[in-house]
Amino acid sequence: DGTTTNRSTPTQVLTGVAAIAAGNFHTLAIKTDGSLWTWGSNVYEQVTSPPRTYRATPILSQWINGVVAVACGTDYNLALKTDGSLWAWGRNDTGQLGGGTNTTDIDYVQVVLDKGIDGIAAGGGHSLALLNSFALAAWGNNNSGQLGDGTTTTANTPKYVFSSAHIRAVDAGSFHTLALNTDGSLRAWGYNGFGQLGDGTTTSRYTPTPIITGVASVAAGDNHTLALKTDGSLWTWGYNGSGQLGDGTTTTGVSPVQVTGVAADPPVTPTNLGAQAVSPTSINLAWTDASANELGFEVERRTGEGAWAWLATLGANATTYVDTRLTQGITYGYRVRPSNTAGASPYSNEVSATYQLAVTATAGIGGTASCNPATVNYNDSSTCTASPDTGYAFVAWTGACAGQGAACS
């Protein structure tokens, strides 16, 4: 945001963003046009070229475009392009860039793989590529077996370490790796000193180890793991010193534990949304809350038939909202939807409202003036007519009709 001030509420940085990734002290964003934007710490040139000072505002990458996916590791990045090529830059002390060296002072490196790529992940110092053959390639730091090849030997070029025909998603923590299979089973390997593998021990594993089943998606923190099951329940394990497991304690967990208070199903779609213009610059919205498990509501608005955009976020059980950020005479459309930890409902019915402009004309001595119609939408016309009494003549208009004849549009 152009500063180094911590923020306790969301602050807008960019628009038109399609995907994001966050490293330890830097951030990447892909816009819908495929351009890549970077900001944050630049000690290892993970953001841009020298000088190696932090960048407090987003910088458009001048060397790469057509990006479809990014991953941030500790001080380095991976970027997958539309042509299927994979590129890496930043810190490289354990070969995590995959270019065959352990040298950090190098430019962007293309990671050469002999198969197409379906997904990427970056950890503390190791990198992963999920191939479209369902095989997994890994490279970089392997001091805890996080590459999954049964050794602790670091590799600065990709190794095909796990050739299950069922992997559909991967993620990486600082020193551990997760692989989710198409059947919903989860495997983990690497460092396990905080139980982040979830196998009931604190023993590091050098090869993929089965953990739980029925999983829909996974995420790896530095030293903890989260898994969302297909039934909507959330499970966590690993380091918990700051309460990151969400179990109400700060006790580390070596096996998956369900997080309570997390909704299994999204809320129900609200009904009967209505909109009424009550003043030149306010429109009242009201709806029926059809759900009991939402955490809040999102209100969206559009101008005319334009694109929908976020307008407001409301708390649970909200049934009304007053929009005061209006231009008189413009027609606005509205829709709302609630959300909880399981997701958001479909949008409500769409409604629109316009506060019409009143058109008036006042005659001087010896005549009358009127406008038809007396109220109009923005950009519509009204005709005002001056009618002199007998013995009087029309002279001129002032205001919006100045310079026109007795009949003014």
XYZ file of C-alpha atoms in Angstrom:
409
model
C 0.000 0.000 0.000
C 3.028 2.282 -0.324
C 3.891 2.232 3.393
C 5.452 -0.049 6.005
C 2.543 0.477 8.395
C 0.828 -2.648 9.730
C -2.896 -2.803 8.913
C -5.613 -4.328 11.096
C -8.298 -4.058 8.409
C -8.215 -5.017 4.701
C -6.527 -2.457 2.460
C -7.047 -2.474 -1.313
C -3.828 -2.876 -3.275
C -4.772 -3.904 -6.831
C -7.826 -4.501 -8.991
C -8.430 -7.034 -11.755
C -6.600 -9.792 -9.872
C -7.062 -13.442 -10.849
C -4.694 -15.224 -8.418
C -2.334 -14.428 -5.552
C 0.472 -16.062 -3.568
C 2.292 -15.001 -0.410
C 5.826 -15.804 0.698
C 7.437 -15.083 4.039
C 7.921 -11.357 3.310
C 6.741 -10.829 -0.265
C 3.623 -11.155 -2.410
C 2.742 -12.019 -6.026
C -0.466 -11.290 -7.935
C -1.601 -12.371 -11.393
C -4.041 -10.060 -13.118
C -6.751 -11.287 -15.471
C -4.609 -10.196 -18.431
C -1.820 -12.595 -17.360
C 0.513 -9.865 -16.120
C 2.515 -10.515 -12.945
C 2.810 -7.973 -10.119
C 5.212 -8.272 -7.175
C 6.011 -6.411 -3.957
C 7.671 -6.798 -0.556
C 11.154 -7.918 0.490
C 13.705 -8.064 -2.312
C 16.797 -9.351 -0.462
C 17.161 -12.242 -2.940
C 15.660 -10.356 -5.916
C 12.467 -12.316 -5.434
C 10.460 -9.198 -6.303
C 12.479 -7.394 -8.960
C 15.990 -6.527 -10.129
C 18.458 -4.641 -7.867
C 18.687 -2.667 -5.699
C 17.805 -5.330 -3.148
C 15.546 -3.077 -1.117
C 11.905 -3.741 -0.305
C 9.206 -2.506 -2.680
C 6.167 -1.064 -0.892
C 3.916 -0.902 -3.961
C 3.124 -3.492 -6.669
C 5.627 -3.627 -9.533
C 4.700 -4.925 -12.976
C 7.118 -7.648 -14.032
C 8.872 -6.643 -17.244
C 10.289 -10.045 -18.093
C 7.344 -12.433 -17.796
C 3.700 -12.330 -18.836
C 1.024 -14.817 -19.749
C 1.214 -16.247 -16.219
C -1.501 -18.671 -15.073
C -0.195 -19.833 -11.666
C 2.344 -18.719 -9.069
C 3.792 -20.121 -5.851
C 5.877 -18.325 -3.224
C 8.481 -20.088 -1.130
C 10.873 -18.621 1.408
C 12.430 -15.767 -0.595
C 11.819 -17.344 -4.000
C 9.021 -17.916 -6.543
C 7.681 -20.278 -9.177
C 5.540 -19.114 -12.128
C 3.700 -21.280 -14.656
C 2.998 -19.643 -18.026
C 0.209 -20.241 -20.533
C 2.685 -21.974 -22.855
C 3.312 -24.582 -20.122
C 6.817 -23.412 -19.239
C 7.847 -23.148 -15.579
C 10.108 -20.358 -14.323
C 11.806 -19.700 -10.978
C 13.726 -16.820 -9.384
C 15.005 -15.622 -6.022
C 16.865 -17.507 -3.302
C 18.639 -20.667 -4.461
C 20.969 -21.849 -1.691
C 19.489 -25.374 -1.758
C 18.810 -25.580 -5.502
C 15.129 -24.735 -5.070
C 15.055 -22.911 -8.411
C 15.725 -26.188 -10.207
C 18.275 -24.864 -12.691
C 21.158 -27.184 -11.804
C 23.053 -24.837 -9.452
C 22.899 -23.609 -5.863
C 23.810 -20.053 -6.825
C 21.495 -17.258 -5.744
C 22.990 -14.504 -7.901
C 21.410 -15.743 -11.117
C 18.593 -14.508 -13.303
C 15.270 -16.183 -13.857
C 15.608 -19.921 -14.448
C 13.444 -22.122 -16.619
C 12.727 -25.438 -14.919
C 12.953 -28.162 -17.539
C 10.437 -31.006 -17.212
C 9.581 -33.615 -19.802
C 5.843 -33.605 -18.996
C 3.119 -30.970 -18.788
C 2.377 -29.307 -15.467
C -0.971 -29.249 -13.657
C 0.088 -27.571 -10.418
C 3.016 -26.078 -8.501
C 3.966 -25.528 -4.849
C 6.899 -23.904 -3.064
C 8.065 -24.616 0.489
C 10.782 -23.303 2.746
C 13.462 -24.392 0.304
C 11.942 -27.147 -1.835
C 9.722 -27.037 -4.907
C 7.038 -29.295 -6.343
C 5.405 -29.714 -9.734
C 2.347 -31.896 -10.248
C 2.593 -33.285 -13.761
C -0.322 -34.046 -16.041
C 0.759 -37.659 -16.012
C -0.164 -37.559 -12.267
C 3.516 -37.985 -11.381
C 5.213 -35.633 -8.933
C 8.521 -33.855 -9.528
C 10.457 -32.323 -6.619
C 13.738 -30.467 -6.138
C 15.576 -28.328 -3.613
C 16.219 -28.843 0.100
C 15.828 -32.431 1.277
C 17.386 -32.372 4.743
C 14.227 -33.865 6.257
C 13.174 -36.062 3.354
C 10.682 -33.512 2.035
C 11.373 -34.497 -1.577
C 9.964 -37.947 -0.853
C 12.635 -39.961 -2.648
C 13.692 -41.958 0.422
C 16.886 -39.946 0.981
C 18.009 -36.681 2.561
C 20.071 -35.653 -0.459
C 19.352 -32.178 -1.806
C 18.624 -31.931 -5.541
C 19.063 -28.827 -7.705
C 17.240 -30.355 -10.675
C 13.796 -32.010 -10.698
C 13.489 -35.607 -9.522
C 10.474 -37.747 -10.312
C 9.913 -38.915 -6.791
C 6.386 -40.264 -6.597
C 4.636 -41.887 -9.544
C 1.206 -42.660 -8.152
C -1.408 -42.398 -10.887
C -3.815 -40.674 -8.521
C -2.325 -37.366 -7.286
C -4.514 -34.320 -7.951
C -3.097 -31.632 -5.633
C 0.117 -30.854 -3.765
C 1.254 -28.329 -1.185
C 4.437 -27.635 0.755
C 5.244 -26.364 4.243
C 8.641 -25.185 5.348
C 10.043 -28.722 5.462
C 7.104 -31.044 4.768
C 5.066 -32.022 1.721
C 1.422 -33.009 1.145
C -0.115 -34.938 -1.756
C -3.876 -35.357 -2.193
C -5.038 -38.255 -4.323
C -8.124 -38.341 -6.525
C -9.723 -40.847 -4.147
C -9.537 -38.327 -1.303
C -6.649 -39.971 0.513
C -3.865 -37.755 1.843
C -0.168 -38.596 2.057
C 2.554 -36.579 3.780
C 6.315 -36.724 4.169
C 9.303 -34.680 5.355
C 10.013 -33.024 8.703
C 7.682 -34.103 11.504
C 9.159 -32.570 14.647
C 5.827 -30.879 15.452
C 3.579 -33.677 14.205
C 2.783 -31.757 11.009
C 2.622 -34.997 9.002
C -0.299 -36.187 11.122
C 0.744 -39.830 11.450
C 0.601 -39.828 15.248
C 4.368 -39.452 15.721
C 7.094 -36.810 15.560
C 9.279 -38.987 13.343
C 10.260 -37.500 9.994
C 9.302 -39.549 6.937
C 11.376 -39.782 3.765
C 8.660 -41.353 1.620
C 4.923 -40.648 1.243
C 2.965 -41.805 4.300
C -0.849 -42.309 4.357
C -2.607 -39.958 6.804
C -6.410 -39.617 6.364
C -9.113 -40.159 3.741
C -12.188 -38.297 2.545
C -10.216 -35.109 1.908
C -11.359 -32.414 -0.541
C -8.476 -29.935 -0.214
C -5.330 -29.384 1.853
C -3.021 -26.552 2.890
C 0.385 -26.559 4.558
C 1.624 -23.892 6.953
C 5.214 -23.591 8.128
C 4.865 -26.478 10.553
C 1.152 -27.309 10.610
C -1.400 -28.776 8.215
C -5.094 -28.277 7.431
C -7.443 -30.596 5.565
C -10.999 -29.865 4.462
C -12.994 -33.063 4.134
C -15.711 -33.717 1.580
C -18.346 -33.528 4.346
C -17.323 -29.917 5.036
C -15.482 -30.644 8.278
C -12.070 -29.077 8.913
C -9.161 -31.010 10.436
C -5.811 -29.684 11.641
C -2.547 -30.949 13.136
C 1.055 -29.926 13.826
C 2.543 -26.898 15.582
C 0.051 -24.919 17.640
C 2.101 -22.362 19.563
C -0.081 -19.493 18.335
C -3.361 -21.396 18.246
C -3.159 -22.049 14.521
C -4.896 -25.419 14.863
C -8.095 -23.710 16.013
C -8.810 -26.233 18.763
C -8.917 -23.716 21.603
C -5.447 -24.612 22.878
C -1.798 -23.958 22.083
C -0.910 -27.626 22.373
C 0.836 -29.217 19.406
C -1.070 -32.098 17.795
C 0.457 -35.111 16.089
C -2.815 -36.503 14.696
C -5.700 -34.875 12.809
C -8.270 -33.201 15.093
C -11.571 -31.760 13.899
C -12.039 -28.032 14.386
C -15.386 -27.349 16.028
C -17.531 -24.344 15.237
C -16.813 -24.602 11.520
C -19.885 -24.953 9.320
C -20.274 -28.115 7.284
C -22.611 -26.514 4.731
C -22.899 -23.057 3.170
C -25.877 -20.936 4.265
C -29.212 -20.818 2.446
C -29.865 -18.186 -0.209
C -31.786 -15.147 1.130
C -35.193 -14.359 -0.363
C -37.459 -11.412 -1.088
C -34.737 -8.839 -1.713
C -36.329 -5.463 -2.361
C -34.969 -1.971 -3.052
C -36.633 1.407 -2.542
C -35.262 4.861 -3.282
C -36.122 7.055 -0.304
C -34.104 10.201 -1.037
C -32.016 11.664 -3.856
C -28.939 9.868 -2.491
C -30.133 6.796 -0.594
C -31.672 3.452 -1.499
C -32.976 1.084 1.194
C -32.469 -2.668 0.733
C -34.338 -5.335 2.708
C -34.436 -9.124 2.445
C -35.485 -12.256 4.306
C -32.687 -14.140 6.028
C -33.460 -17.772 5.200
C -30.465 -19.245 7.023
C -29.281 -19.584 10.607
C -25.609 -20.437 10.096
C -24.160 -17.481 8.200
C -21.232 -15.468 9.495
C -22.072 -12.433 7.414
C -23.533 -11.035 4.206
C -21.967 -9.597 1.075
C -23.860 -6.890 -0.808
C -23.034 -6.315 -4.483
C -24.121 -3.474 -6.737
C -23.928 -2.565 -10.390
C -24.685 0.567 -12.382
C -27.238 -0.031 -15.104
C -26.287 -3.279 -16.836
C -22.609 -2.993 -15.880
C -20.452 -5.469 -13.986
C -21.275 -6.467 -10.429
C -18.926 -5.122 -7.743
C -18.601 -5.493 -3.993
C -20.492 -2.822 -2.050
C -20.512 -3.857 1.615
C -19.887 -6.684 4.063
C -22.440 -7.049 6.866
C -22.625 -9.137 10.009
C -24.661 -12.267 10.677
C -28.465 -12.005 10.691
C -28.463 -8.764 8.688
C -31.688 -8.089 6.787
C -31.297 -4.449 5.725
C -28.761 -2.089 4.207
C -28.897 1.584 3.181
C -26.818 2.561 0.152
C -25.883 6.230 0.309
C -23.035 6.234 -2.212
C -25.209 7.205 -5.148
C -25.526 9.619 -8.027
C -29.026 11.033 -8.336
C -30.983 9.622 -11.240
C -28.747 6.581 -11.884
C -30.330 3.113 -11.883
C -28.532 0.667 -9.568
C -28.885 -3.101 -9.356
C -28.402 -5.079 -6.136
C -27.955 -8.636 -4.943
C -26.885 -10.202 -1.626
C -25.578 -13.513 -0.369
C -24.490 -14.881 3.024
C -21.360 -16.928 3.704
C -19.751 -19.016 6.405
C -16.630 -21.126 6.755
C -18.032 -23.680 4.315
C -18.541 -21.123 1.572
C -21.191 -18.755 0.232
C -24.751 -19.325 -0.897
C -25.947 -18.489 -4.405
C -26.937 -14.858 -4.845
C -30.415 -13.649 -3.986
C -32.874 -12.334 -6.543
C -31.638 -9.217 -8.311
C -33.430 -5.889 -7.866
C -32.927 -2.336 -9.109
C -33.926 1.123 -7.998
C -33.655 4.666 -9.339
C -34.241 7.915 -7.576
C -35.676 10.053 -10.401
C -34.767 13.652 -11.002
C -37.549 16.199 -10.508
C -37.776 18.736 -13.354
C -39.357 22.114 -12.534
C -39.792 25.474 -14.253
C -40.958 28.719 -12.705
C -42.415 31.635 -14.683
C -41.876 35.314 -13.941
C -44.627 37.954 -14.094
C -47.358 37.437 -16.687
C -47.311 33.752 -17.508
C -46.873 30.128 -16.475
C -44.303 27.396 -17.077
C -44.531 23.605 -16.837
C -42.463 20.516 -17.622
C -43.597 17.171 -19.023
C -42.778 14.658 -17.699
C -42.170 16.144 -14.267
C -39.701 13.381 -13.237
C -37.111 11.691 -15.425
C -34.372 9.116 -15.205
C -30.790 10.208 -15.669
C -30.042 11.079 -19.342
C -33.761 11.146 -20.257
C -35.463 14.337 -21.490
C -38.303 16.523 -20.286
C -39.874 19.394 -22.279
C -40.544 22.627 -20.390
C -42.942 25.143 -21.948
C -43.326 28.849 -21.140
C -46.890 30.187 -21.694
C -47.185 34.020 -21.535
C -50.465 35.587 -20.492
C -52.356 37.896 -22.873
C -50.386 41.068 -23.331
C -47.104 39.469 -22.332
C -44.353 37.900 -24.421
C -41.741 35.213 -23.776
C -38.333 36.778 -23.117
C -35.785 34.155 -22.045
C -35.005 31.199 -19.829
C -32.389 31.074 -17.119
C -30.777 27.913 -15.781
C -30.606 24.717 -17.820
C -32.864 26.084 -20.604
C -30.881 29.284 -21.127
C -30.616 30.193 -24.818
C -33.592 28.070 -25.911
C -37.031 29.118 -27.111
C -40.343 28.996 -25.262
C -40.319 25.191 -25.607
C -37.143 23.912 -23.976
C -35.905 20.281 -23.940
